[in-house]
Coordinates of C-alpha atoms and ligand atoms in Angstrom, one line a residue:
Chain A
M1 CA 7.0 -41.1 70.8
S2 CA 4.3 -38.8 69.6
A3 CA 4.1 -37.7 66.0
I4 CA 1.5 -35.0 66.8
R5 CA 1.0 -33.2 70.0
V6 CA -1.7 -30.5 70.3
R7 CA -2.7 -28.5 73.4
G8 CA -5.5 -26.0 73.6
L9 CA -5.7 -25.4 69.9
R10 CA -8.0 -22.5 69.0
K11 CA -9.1 -20.9 65.7
A12 CA -12.0 -18.5 65.1
Y13 CA -13.4 -17.1 61.8
G14 CA -14.8 -13.6 62.2
G15 CA -15.1 -14.1 66.0
V16 CA -16.9 -17.4 65.7
A17 CA -14.9 -20.3 67.1
A18 CA -14.3 -23.2 64.6
V19 CA -11.8 -25.0 66.8
D20 CA -12.3 -24.4 70.5
G21 CA -9.6 -25.9 72.7
V22 CA -8.5 -29.1 71.1
D23 CA -5.9 -31.5 72.6
L24 CA -4.5 -34.4 70.6
D25 CA -1.8 -36.9 71.0
I26 CA -1.0 -39.2 68.1
A27 CA 1.7 -41.7 68.4
V28 CA 4.2 -42.6 65.7
G29 CA 2.8 -45.4 63.6
E30 CA -0.8 -44.9 64.7
V31 CA -3.8 -44.6 62.5
F32 CA -5.9 -41.8 64.1
A33 CA -9.4 -40.8 62.9
L34 CA -10.9 -37.4 63.6
L35 CA -14.6 -38.2 63.4
G36 CA -17.3 -35.5 63.3
P37 CA -20.2 -34.1 61.4
N38 CA -19.9 -31.3 58.8
G39 CA -18.7 -28.1 60.3
A40 CA -17.3 -29.7 63.3
G41 CA -13.8 -28.2 62.8
K42 CA -12.0 -31.2 61.2
S43 CA -10.6 -29.5 58.2
T44 CA -9.6 -26.4 60.2
T45 CA -7.7 -28.6 62.7
V46 CA -6.0 -30.7 60.0
E47 CA -5.0 -27.7 57.9
I48 CA -3.4 -26.1 60.9
L49 CA -1.4 -29.2 61.5
E50 CA -0.4 -29.3 57.8
G51 CA 0.8 -25.7 58.0
H52 CA -1.9 -24.4 55.6
R53 CA -3.7 -22.2 58.2
K54 CA -2.6 -20.1 61.1
R55 CA -3.9 -20.9 64.6
D56 CA -5.1 -18.3 67.0
A57 CA -3.8 -20.0 70.1
G58 CA -2.5 -23.3 71.4
E59 CA 0.7 -25.4 71.2
V60 CA 1.2 -27.6 68.1
E61 CA 4.0 -29.9 67.4
V62 CA 4.0 -32.1 64.3
L63 CA 7.1 -34.4 63.8
G64 CA 8.9 -32.2 66.3
G65 CA 8.3 -29.0 64.5
D66 CA 5.8 -26.1 64.5
P67 CA 3.7 -26.3 61.3
G68 CA 3.3 -22.5 61.5
R69 CA 7.0 -22.1 60.8
A70 CA 7.5 -25.1 58.5
S71 CA 10.8 -25.6 56.7
A72 CA 11.2 -27.4 53.4
A73 CA 12.8 -30.3 55.2
W74 CA 9.8 -30.6 57.5
R75 CA 7.4 -30.5 54.5
G76 CA 9.4 -33.3 52.9
R77 CA 8.5 -35.6 55.8
I78 CA 4.7 -35.1 55.7
G79 CA 2.3 -36.1 53.0
I80 CA -0.9 -34.2 52.4
V81 CA -3.8 -35.7 50.5
L82 CA -5.9 -32.8 49.2
Q83 CA -9.7 -33.0 49.5
S84 CA -11.0 -31.2 46.4
A85 CA -8.0 -30.2 44.1
T86 CA -8.5 -30.1 40.4
D87 CA -4.9 -29.1 39.6
A88 CA -2.6 -30.6 37.0
A89 CA -5.7 -31.3 34.8
E90 CA -3.7 -31.1 31.6
L91 CA -1.0 -33.5 32.8
T92 CA -1.1 -37.3 32.6
V93 CA -1.1 -39.3 35.8
R94 CA 2.4 -40.4 35.1
E95 CA 3.7 -36.9 34.3
A96 CA 2.2 -35.5 37.5
V97 CA 3.5 -38.3 39.8
R98 CA 7.0 -38.2 38.2
H99 CA 7.2 -34.5 38.5
F100 CA 6.2 -34.4 42.2
A101 CA 8.7 -37.2 42.9
G102 CA 11.4 -34.7 41.9
Y103 CA 10.6 -32.4 44.9
Y104 CA 11.6 -35.0 47.5
P105 CA 15.0 -36.3 48.7
D106 CA 14.0 -40.0 48.8
P107 CA 10.8 -40.5 46.8
R108 CA 9.1 -43.7 46.1
D109 CA 9.2 -45.1 42.6
P110 CA 6.5 -43.2 40.6
D111 CA 5.3 -46.3 38.7
E112 CA 5.1 -48.3 41.9
V113 CA 3.0 -45.6 43.5
I114 CA 0.7 -45.5 40.5
E115 CA 0.3 -49.2 40.8
L116 CA -0.3 -48.9 44.5
V117 CA -3.2 -46.6 44.1
G118 CA -4.6 -48.7 41.3
L119 CA -4.1 -46.2 38.4
T120 CA -1.7 -48.2 36.3
G121 CA -4.4 -48.5 33.6
K122 CA -4.9 -44.8 33.6
A123 CA -1.2 -43.7 33.9
G124 CA -1.3 -42.1 30.4
A125 CA -4.7 -40.4 30.9
R126 CA -5.0 -36.7 31.6
A127 CA -5.8 -36.0 35.2
G128 CA -8.7 -33.7 34.1
R129 CA -10.4 -36.7 32.5
L130 CA -10.3 -39.1 35.5
S131 CA -13.5 -40.0 37.3
G132 CA -14.0 -38.6 40.7
G133 CA -12.7 -41.7 42.5
Q134 CA -9.7 -42.0 40.2
R135 CA -8.9 -38.3 40.7
R136 CA -8.9 -38.8 44.5
R137 CA -6.5 -41.8 44.1
L138 CA -4.2 -39.5 42.1
D139 CA -4.3 -37.1 45.1
V140 CA -3.2 -40.0 47.3
A141 CA -0.4 -40.9 44.9
L142 CA 0.8 -37.3 45.1
G143 CA 0.5 -37.3 48.8
I144 CA 2.6 -40.4 49.4
I145 CA 5.2 -40.1 46.6
G146 CA 7.7 -38.4 48.9
R147 CA 7.7 -41.4 51.3
P148 CA 6.2 -39.4 54.1
E149 CA 6.4 -40.4 57.8
L150 CA 3.0 -38.8 58.4
V151 CA 0.1 -38.6 56.1
F152 CA -2.9 -36.3 56.4
L153 CA -6.2 -37.3 54.7
D154 CA -9.2 -35.0 55.0
E155 CA -12.4 -36.9 54.2
P156 CA -10.6 -39.0 51.6
T157 CA -13.5 -41.2 50.6
T158 CA -16.4 -38.7 50.5
G159 CA -18.3 -39.4 47.3
F160 CA -16.8 -42.9 46.8
D161 CA -18.9 -45.9 45.9
P162 CA -18.7 -48.8 48.3
E163 CA -16.3 -50.7 46.1
A164 CA -13.9 -47.7 45.7
R165 CA -14.1 -47.2 49.5
R166 CA -13.0 -50.8 50.2
Q167 CA -10.1 -50.4 47.8
F168 CA -9.1 -47.2 49.5
W169 CA -9.2 -48.7 52.9
S170 CA -6.8 -51.5 51.9
L171 CA -4.5 -48.8 50.6
I172 CA -4.6 -47.0 53.9
R173 CA -3.9 -50.4 55.7
L174 CA -1.0 -51.0 53.5
L175 CA 0.5 -47.6 54.3
A176 CA -0.1 -48.2 58.0
G177 CA 1.5 -51.6 57.7
E178 CA 4.7 -49.8 56.5
G179 CA 4.7 -47.8 59.7
T180 CA 3.3 -44.6 58.3
T181 CA 1.5 -42.4 60.9
I182 CA -1.9 -41.5 59.5
L183 CA -4.3 -38.8 60.5
L184 CA -7.6 -39.0 58.7
T185 CA -10.8 -37.1 59.1
T186 CA -14.2 -38.6 58.2
H187 CA -17.8 -38.3 58.9
Y188 CA -18.3 -42.0 58.2
L189 CA -18.5 -44.1 61.3
D190 CA -17.7 -47.4 59.5
E191 CA -14.6 -45.8 58.1
A192 CA -13.3 -44.8 61.5
E193 CA -14.2 -48.2 62.9
A194 CA -12.5 -50.0 60.0
L195 CA -9.3 -48.1 59.8
A196 CA -8.4 -46.4 63.1
D197 CA -6.4 -47.5 66.0
R198 CA -7.9 -44.6 67.9
V199 CA -10.8 -42.2 67.2
A200 CA -11.5 -38.8 68.5
V201 CA -15.0 -37.5 68.1
I202 CA -15.1 -33.7 67.3
A203 CA -18.3 -31.6 67.5
G204 CA -18.6 -27.9 67.6
G205 CA -14.8 -27.5 67.6
R206 CA -14.3 -29.6 70.7
I207 CA -13.2 -33.2 71.3
V208 CA -16.1 -34.9 72.9
A209 CA -14.8 -38.4 73.2
E210 CA -11.6 -40.3 72.5
G211 CA -10.7 -44.0 72.5
S212 CA -10.4 -47.1 70.4
P213 CA -13.4 -47.8 68.2
K214 CA -14.4 -50.6 70.6
T215 CA -14.3 -48.5 73.8
L216 CA -15.4 -45.2 72.5
G217 CA -17.9 -43.4 74.7
G218 CA -17.8 -46.2 77.3
R219 CA -19.3 -48.5 74.7
A220 CA -17.7 -51.7 75.9
T221 CA -19.0 -51.2 79.5
A222 CA -22.4 -49.7 78.7
E223 CA -25.5 -51.5 79.8
A224 CA -26.5 -54.3 77.4
T225 CA -30.0 -54.9 76.2
V226 CA -31.2 -58.5 76.5
R227 CA -34.3 -59.6 74.6
W228 CA -36.0 -62.9 74.4
V229 CA -39.4 -64.5 73.9
G230 CA -40.6 -66.2 77.1
A231 CA -43.8 -67.9 78.2
D232 CA -45.4 -64.5 78.6
G233 CA -44.3 -63.2 75.2
P234 CA -41.5 -60.8 74.2
Q235 CA -39.3 -59.5 77.0
V236 CA -36.7 -56.8 77.3
R237 CA -34.2 -56.2 80.2
R238 CA -31.2 -53.8 80.6
T239 CA -28.3 -54.9 82.6
A240 CA -24.6 -54.3 83.1
D241 CA -24.0 -58.0 83.5
P242 CA -26.0 -59.9 80.8
Q243 CA -24.2 -63.2 81.3
N244 CA -25.5 -63.5 84.9
L245 CA -29.0 -62.5 83.9
I246 CA -29.1 -65.1 81.2
V247 CA -27.8 -67.9 83.5
E248 CA -30.4 -66.9 86.0
L249 CA -33.3 -66.7 83.6
S250 CA -32.5 -70.0 81.8
R251 CA -33.0 -71.8 85.1
H252 CA -36.7 -71.0 84.9
E253 CA -37.7 -71.0 81.3
E254 CA -36.8 -71.6 77.7
L255 CA -35.2 -68.3 76.2
A256 CA -36.4 -68.3 72.6
E257 CA -34.9 -65.7 70.1
L258 CA -32.4 -64.6 72.7
T259 CA -30.3 -61.5 71.7
V260 CA -27.8 -59.4 73.7
A261 CA -26.9 -56.0 72.3
R262 CA -24.4 -53.3 73.4
P263 CA -25.0 -49.8 72.0
T264 CA -23.6 -49.7 68.4
L265 CA -20.9 -47.2 67.6
E266 CA -23.6 -45.3 65.8
D267 CA -25.7 -45.0 69.0
V268 CA -22.7 -43.8 70.9
Y269 CA -21.6 -41.4 68.2
L270 CA -25.1 -39.8 67.7
D271 CA -25.3 -39.3 71.5
L272 CA -21.9 -37.7 71.5
I273 CA -22.5 -35.2 68.8
G274 CA -25.9 -34.4 70.2
E275 CA -27.9 -35.5 67.2
R276 CA -30.3 -37.6 69.3
A277 CA -32.8 -36.3 71.8
Chain B
M1 CA 17.6 -31.1 43.6
S2 CA 18.5 -27.4 43.6
T3 CA 16.0 -24.6 43.3
V4 CA 17.2 -23.9 39.8
A5 CA 16.8 -27.5 38.7
I6 CA 13.3 -27.7 40.2
G7 CA 12.4 -24.4 38.7
A8 CA 13.5 -25.6 35.3
A9 CA 11.4 -28.8 35.7
R10 CA 8.5 -26.6 36.7
G11 CA 9.0 -24.5 33.6
R12 CA 8.8 -27.6 31.3
L13 CA 5.7 -28.7 33.1
E14 CA 4.1 -25.2 32.9
L15 CA 4.8 -25.1 29.1
R16 CA 3.3 -28.5 28.6
E17 CA 0.2 -27.5 30.5
F18 CA -0.1 -24.1 28.7
F19 CA 0.1 -25.5 25.2
R20 CA -2.3 -28.3 26.1
R21 CA -4.9 -25.8 27.3
K22 CA -7.2 -24.8 24.4
E23 CA -8.3 -21.5 25.8
A24 CA -4.7 -20.4 26.5
V25 CA -3.6 -21.4 23.0
V26 CA -6.5 -19.7 21.3
F27 CA -7.1 -16.6 23.3
T28 CA -3.8 -15.8 24.8
F29 CA -1.4 -17.1 22.2
S30 CA -3.2 -17.0 18.8
L31 CA -5.5 -14.0 19.3
P32 CA -2.9 -11.3 18.7
A33 CA -1.8 -12.9 15.5
F34 CA -5.4 -13.3 14.4
I35 CA -6.0 -9.6 15.1
L36 CA -2.8 -8.6 13.3
V37 CA -4.0 -10.6 10.2
L38 CA -7.3 -8.8 10.3
L39 CA -6.0 -5.2 11.0
G40 CA -3.1 -5.6 8.6
S41 CA -5.4 -6.9 5.8
V42 CA -8.0 -4.1 6.3
F43 CA -5.4 -1.5 5.9
S44 CA -3.1 -3.4 3.5
G45 CA -1.5 -1.1 0.9
D46 CA -2.2 2.1 2.9
M47 CA 1.1 4.0 3.2
V48 CA 1.7 6.3 6.0
D49 CA 4.7 8.8 5.9
A50 CA 8.3 7.8 5.8
G51 CA 7.8 4.8 3.5
V52 CA 6.1 2.8 6.2
S53 CA 2.9 0.9 5.4
M54 CA 0.0 0.6 7.9
S55 CA 0.5 -3.2 8.1
Q56 CA 4.1 -2.8 9.1
L57 CA 3.1 -0.4 11.7
F58 CA 0.5 -2.8 13.0
T59 CA 3.0 -5.7 13.0
A60 CA 5.6 -3.8 15.1
S61 CA 3.0 -2.6 17.5
M62 CA 1.3 -5.9 17.8
V63 CA 4.6 -7.6 18.8
G64 CA 4.4 -5.3 21.9
A65 CA 0.8 -6.2 22.6
G66 CA 1.5 -9.9 22.0
I67 CA 4.1 -10.1 24.7
L68 CA 1.8 -8.3 27.1
S69 CA -0.7 -11.1 26.3
T70 CA 1.7 -13.9 26.9
S71 CA 3.0 -12.4 30.1
F72 CA 0.3 -10.3 31.8
I73 CA -2.7 -12.4 30.7
T74 CA -1.0 -15.7 31.0
L75 CA 0.1 -15.1 34.6
G76 CA -2.9 -13.1 35.7
V77 CA -5.2 -15.9 34.7
G78 CA -2.7 -18.7 35.4
V79 CA -1.9 -17.7 39.0
A80 CA -5.6 -17.1 39.8
T81 CA -6.3 -20.6 38.4
D82 CA -3.4 -22.1 40.4
R83 CA -4.8 -20.5 43.5
E84 CA -8.3 -21.9 42.9
D85 CA -7.7 -25.4 41.6
G86 CA -5.3 -26.4 44.4
T87 CA -2.0 -26.1 42.5
L88 CA -0.6 -23.6 45.0
K89 CA -2.0 -25.3 48.0
R90 CA -0.5 -28.6 46.9
L91 CA 2.9 -27.0 46.2
R92 CA 2.8 -25.3 49.6
G93 CA 2.6 -28.8 51.2
T94 CA 5.7 -30.1 49.5
P95 CA 9.4 -29.2 50.0
M96 CA 9.4 -27.3 46.7
P97 CA 11.1 -23.9 47.3
A98 CA 8.7 -21.0 46.6
A99 CA 11.2 -19.5 44.3
A100 CA 11.0 -22.5 42.0
Y101 CA 7.4 -21.8 41.4
F102 CA 8.2 -18.3 40.1
L103 CA 11.1 -19.5 38.2
G104 CA 8.8 -22.0 36.4
K105 CA 6.4 -19.2 35.6
L106 CA 9.3 -17.1 34.2
V107 CA 10.4 -19.9 31.9
L108 CA 6.8 -20.3 30.8
V109 CA 6.4 -16.6 30.0
A110 CA 9.8 -16.2 28.4
V111 CA 9.3 -19.2 26.0
A112 CA 5.6 -18.4 25.3
S113 CA 6.5 -14.7 24.6
L114 CA 9.4 -15.5 22.3
A115 CA 7.1 -17.9 20.4
E116 CA 4.5 -15.2 20.3
V117 CA 7.0 -12.7 18.8
A118 CA 8.1 -15.3 16.3
L119 CA 4.5 -16.0 15.2
L120 CA 3.7 -12.3 14.9
L121 CA 6.9 -11.6 12.9
A122 CA 6.1 -14.6 10.7
V123 CA 2.7 -13.1 9.9
G124 CA 4.3 -9.7 9.2
V125 CA 7.1 -11.1 7.0
L126 CA 4.8 -13.5 5.0
L127 CA 1.7 -11.2 4.6
F128 CA 2.9 -7.6 5.1
D129 CA 6.4 -7.3 3.6
V130 CA 7.9 -6.6 7.0
E131 CA 11.7 -6.9 6.8
L132 CA 13.6 -8.2 9.8
P133 CA 16.5 -5.9 10.8
T134 CA 20.0 -7.1 10.3
D135 CA 21.7 -4.5 12.4
P136 CA 22.8 -6.2 15.7
A137 CA 22.1 -2.9 17.6
R138 CA 18.4 -3.2 16.7
W139 CA 18.3 -6.8 18.1
L140 CA 20.0 -5.5 21.2
T141 CA 17.2 -3.0 21.6
F142 CA 14.7 -5.8 21.0
A143 CA 16.4 -7.9 23.8
W144 CA 16.1 -5.2 26.4
V145 CA 12.7 -4.0 25.5
F146 CA 11.5 -7.6 25.4
A147 CA 13.2 -8.5 28.8
L148 CA 11.9 -5.4 30.6
G149 CA 8.5 -5.7 29.0
V150 CA 8.1 -9.4 29.9
V151 CA 9.4 -9.0 33.5
S152 CA 7.3 -5.9 34.3
C153 CA 4.1 -7.3 32.8
S154 CA 4.7 -10.7 34.4
L155 CA 5.0 -9.2 37.9
L156 CA 1.9 -7.0 37.2
G157 CA 0.0 -10.2 36.1
I158 CA 0.9 -12.0 39.3
A159 CA -0.1 -9.1 41.4
A160 CA -3.4 -8.7 39.4
S161 CA -4.2 -12.4 39.8
G162 CA -5.2 -11.6 43.4
L163 CA -7.9 -9.1 42.1
A164 CA -9.8 -11.9 40.5
K165 CA -12.4 -13.5 42.8
S166 CA -12.1 -16.8 40.9
S167 CA -10.4 -18.2 37.9
R168 CA -13.6 -17.7 35.9
S169 CA -13.6 -14.0 36.4
A170 CA -9.8 -13.7 35.9
P171 CA -9.8 -13.5 32.1
A172 CA -12.4 -10.6 32.3
V173 CA -10.3 -8.8 35.0
M174 CA -7.1 -9.2 32.9
N175 CA -8.6 -8.3 29.5
L176 CA -10.2 -5.1 30.6
P177 CA -7.0 -3.2 31.1
Y178 CA -5.3 -5.1 28.2
I179 CA -8.0 -4.2 25.6
G180 CA -8.3 -0.6 26.9
L181 CA -4.6 -0.1 26.8
Q182 CA -4.4 -1.4 23.2
F183 CA -6.8 1.3 22.1
I184 CA -4.9 4.2 23.6
S185 CA -1.3 2.9 23.3
G186 CA -1.0 2.8 19.5
V187 CA -1.8 -0.9 18.9
F188 CA -5.4 -1.0 17.4
I189 CA -5.1 2.6 16.2
N190 CA -2.0 3.5 14.3
P191 CA 0.0 5.6 13.9
I192 CA -0.1 6.7 17.5
V193 CA -0.1 10.4 16.5
A194 CA -3.7 9.9 15.2
L195 CA -4.8 9.6 18.8
P196 CA -5.8 12.5 21.0
A197 CA -2.7 13.7 23.0
A198 CA -4.6 13.3 26.3
M199 CA -5.3 9.7 25.7
V200 CA -1.6 8.9 24.9
G201 CA -0.8 10.9 28.0
V202 CA -2.8 8.4 30.0
A203 CA -1.3 5.5 28.2
S204 CA 2.2 6.8 28.9
F205 CA 1.8 5.9 32.5
F206 CA 1.5 2.2 31.6
P207 CA 4.0 -0.3 30.1
L208 CA 2.2 -1.2 26.9
K209 CA 2.8 2.2 25.1
W210 CA 6.5 1.9 25.8
I211 CA 6.9 -1.7 24.8
C212 CA 5.1 -1.0 21.5
Q213 CA 7.2 2.1 20.8
G214 CA 10.3 0.1 21.6
M215 CA 9.3 -2.6 19.2
R216 CA 8.5 0.0 16.5
S217 CA 12.1 1.3 17.0
V218 CA 13.4 -2.2 16.2
F219 CA 11.2 -3.2 13.3
L220 CA 10.6 0.1 11.5
P221 CA 13.0 2.4 9.6
D222 CA 14.4 5.3 11.5
G223 CA 12.3 7.8 9.5
A224 CA 9.3 6.4 11.3
T225 CA 10.1 8.5 14.3
A226 CA 8.0 11.1 12.5
L227 CA 5.0 8.9 13.5
E228 CA 5.7 9.0 17.2
M229 CA 4.3 11.6 19.6
A230 CA 7.7 12.8 20.6
G231 CA 9.2 12.5 17.1
A232 CA 11.9 10.2 18.6
W233 CA 12.2 6.7 19.9
E234 CA 12.9 7.8 23.4
H235 CA 14.9 4.7 24.4
G236 CA 16.0 6.2 27.7
L237 CA 12.5 7.1 28.8
T238 CA 11.3 3.6 27.7
A239 CA 13.9 1.9 29.8
L240 CA 13.0 4.2 32.8
V241 CA 9.3 3.6 32.7
L242 CA 9.5 -0.2 32.1
G243 CA 12.2 -0.4 34.8
A244 CA 10.0 1.5 37.2
W245 CA 7.1 -0.9 36.5
C246 CA 9.4 -3.8 37.3
V247 CA 10.0 -2.3 40.7
V248 CA 6.4 -1.4 41.3
G249 CA 5.3 -4.9 40.1
L250 CA 7.7 -6.7 42.4
A251 CA 6.6 -4.6 45.4
L252 CA 2.9 -5.3 44.6
C253 CA 3.7 -9.0 44.3
L254 CA 5.5 -9.1 47.6
A255 CA 2.7 -7.2 49.3
T256 CA -0.3 -9.1 47.9
F257 CA 0.8 -12.6 46.9
R258 CA -1.4 -15.3 48.6
W259 CA -1.1 -19.1 48.4
T260 CA -4.8 -19.7 48.9
N261 CA -8.1 -18.0 48.4
K262 CA -8.7 -18.2 52.2
Ligands
ADP301 N1 -12.2 -20.0 55.7 C1 -13.2 -20.0 56.5 N2 -13.8 -18.8 56.7 C2 -14.9 -18.7 57.6 N3 -15.4 -19.7 58.2 C3 -14.9 -21.0 58.0 C4 -13.8 -21.1 57.2 N4 -13.4 -22.4 57.2 C5 -14.3 -23.0 58.0 N5 -15.2 -22.2 58.5 C6 -16.2 -22.5 59.5 O1 -15.6 -23.1 60.6 C7 -16.4 -24.2 61.0 C8 -15.6 -25.5 60.9 O2 -15.3 -25.8 59.5 P1 -14.4 -27.0 59.0 O3 -13.2 -27.0 59.8 O4 -14.3 -26.9 57.6 O5 -15.3 -28.2 59.5 P2 -15.3 -29.7 58.9 O6 -14.1 -29.9 58.1 O7 -15.4 -30.6 60.1 O8 -16.6 -29.8 58.1 C9 -17.6 -24.2 60.1 O9 -18.7 -23.6 60.8 C10 -17.2 -23.4 58.9 O10 -18.3 -22.8 58.4
MG302 MG1 -13.9 -30.5 56.1

């Protein structure tokens, strides 16, 4: 069953296309990453799916409904983690989370959610006095307090230090483990690789590749680069079948410092978004 | 939860946020009282006609200006801020009914405005020998002038919030008409008959003049009608003008309200 189904989604700003014919299928329970550079159209796509922006064209179905005509009941089933909100600055973390719990028919326990995002020590602190990373965790708490079936996260870890990012990743895995469908956008490769069941690479408003992080862009089947130091010095050979090559070579000589490399996700990604000549 | 229950919860939350915000408490809430203390003291002891002192005249008029501050300024700045800091965007992504947001603002404005009136009257009673009326009819007048004034100015504030490009510019955008109107509506300059008739003529198109006149009719003796342009309290006309602004304000809100800056 699909949680999100998008066909031919288009959106232009002042005649310039920001999203230019996007198709997406995201299954229930899946963690899906929309990966792309700045300006690729990630936020525009996600905000249309959240019901925050209007689309110019295309079919969009999110949890069986059209986000452009969202009902309160539909909104109660999704969770949106905002990217740069500074609201509720005068409220404490606990006040804010408790208040938002009151909007939903079957909310999670506010104190448990605060614990889950690691803000228990800051529960009595005003939201406006939190550090950047703590503030984003409050945004996550407010996004998941309603026990959503589907959570949207738009570049959730931008500006995090590595430690905060790891903590955040385990939180996402925890939600995914509970069966929550997750759509996240990121311009960090390692984030998509670490979290997503499936990745779509978006550039210039179009999906340029889609697949699991392992198979993305034909990565698993691409030619491997085999390097070794033989009798005549360092050697490099490209092949689709490195195993055979190595067996063949090792009959004749000692293969010192042997390495076999597939293109990294980064190589594939940079090719896809056209950042490499 | 019902819309009313959520609206009430939002009202409590809004009040908490308002009174924790320094600039709101200082500029929106305390400033009218501060100005009343200054103006009332400068002219203390001056008597105008009809056994009314200047400070009493200032007190009654400032009650009108005070509720304009706690309604128009509070919402003009507050909604612009909500639009910019993500409050409205966040709410739009929850099942909260849109009406609950406005209900919450109404609770905020009603409570803050009543507290404002209480503060101004306390200043008047303690410093300027203002006597609170005992006649229930006068408090009835207070109730409807207050209600019509708060509702019309709140709606106008919400509509005006869209004029501000950002929450930073919002206080300037809101204060310009507020301060201007206070000069020509008989707040800073009293009695209103001291103003050029043309100026008051302009002020008569806006709510503040009528709110202040209504408040003077509550807190000043009847003889003070001599200090009004028309020589009368003009309750019917007051209700008409304020009621019309409620309708216009609502129409403007419905036509212009946006959940985001985009
Ligand atoms: N509200 C807007 N008005 C005009 N142009 C916009 C607006 N939002 C986004 N854009 C443009 O659309 C393109 C895609 O933006 P966005 O969806 O924010 O990309 P991303 O989130 O991937 O960085 C960019 O070129 C951006 O400048
Ligand atoms: Mg973005």
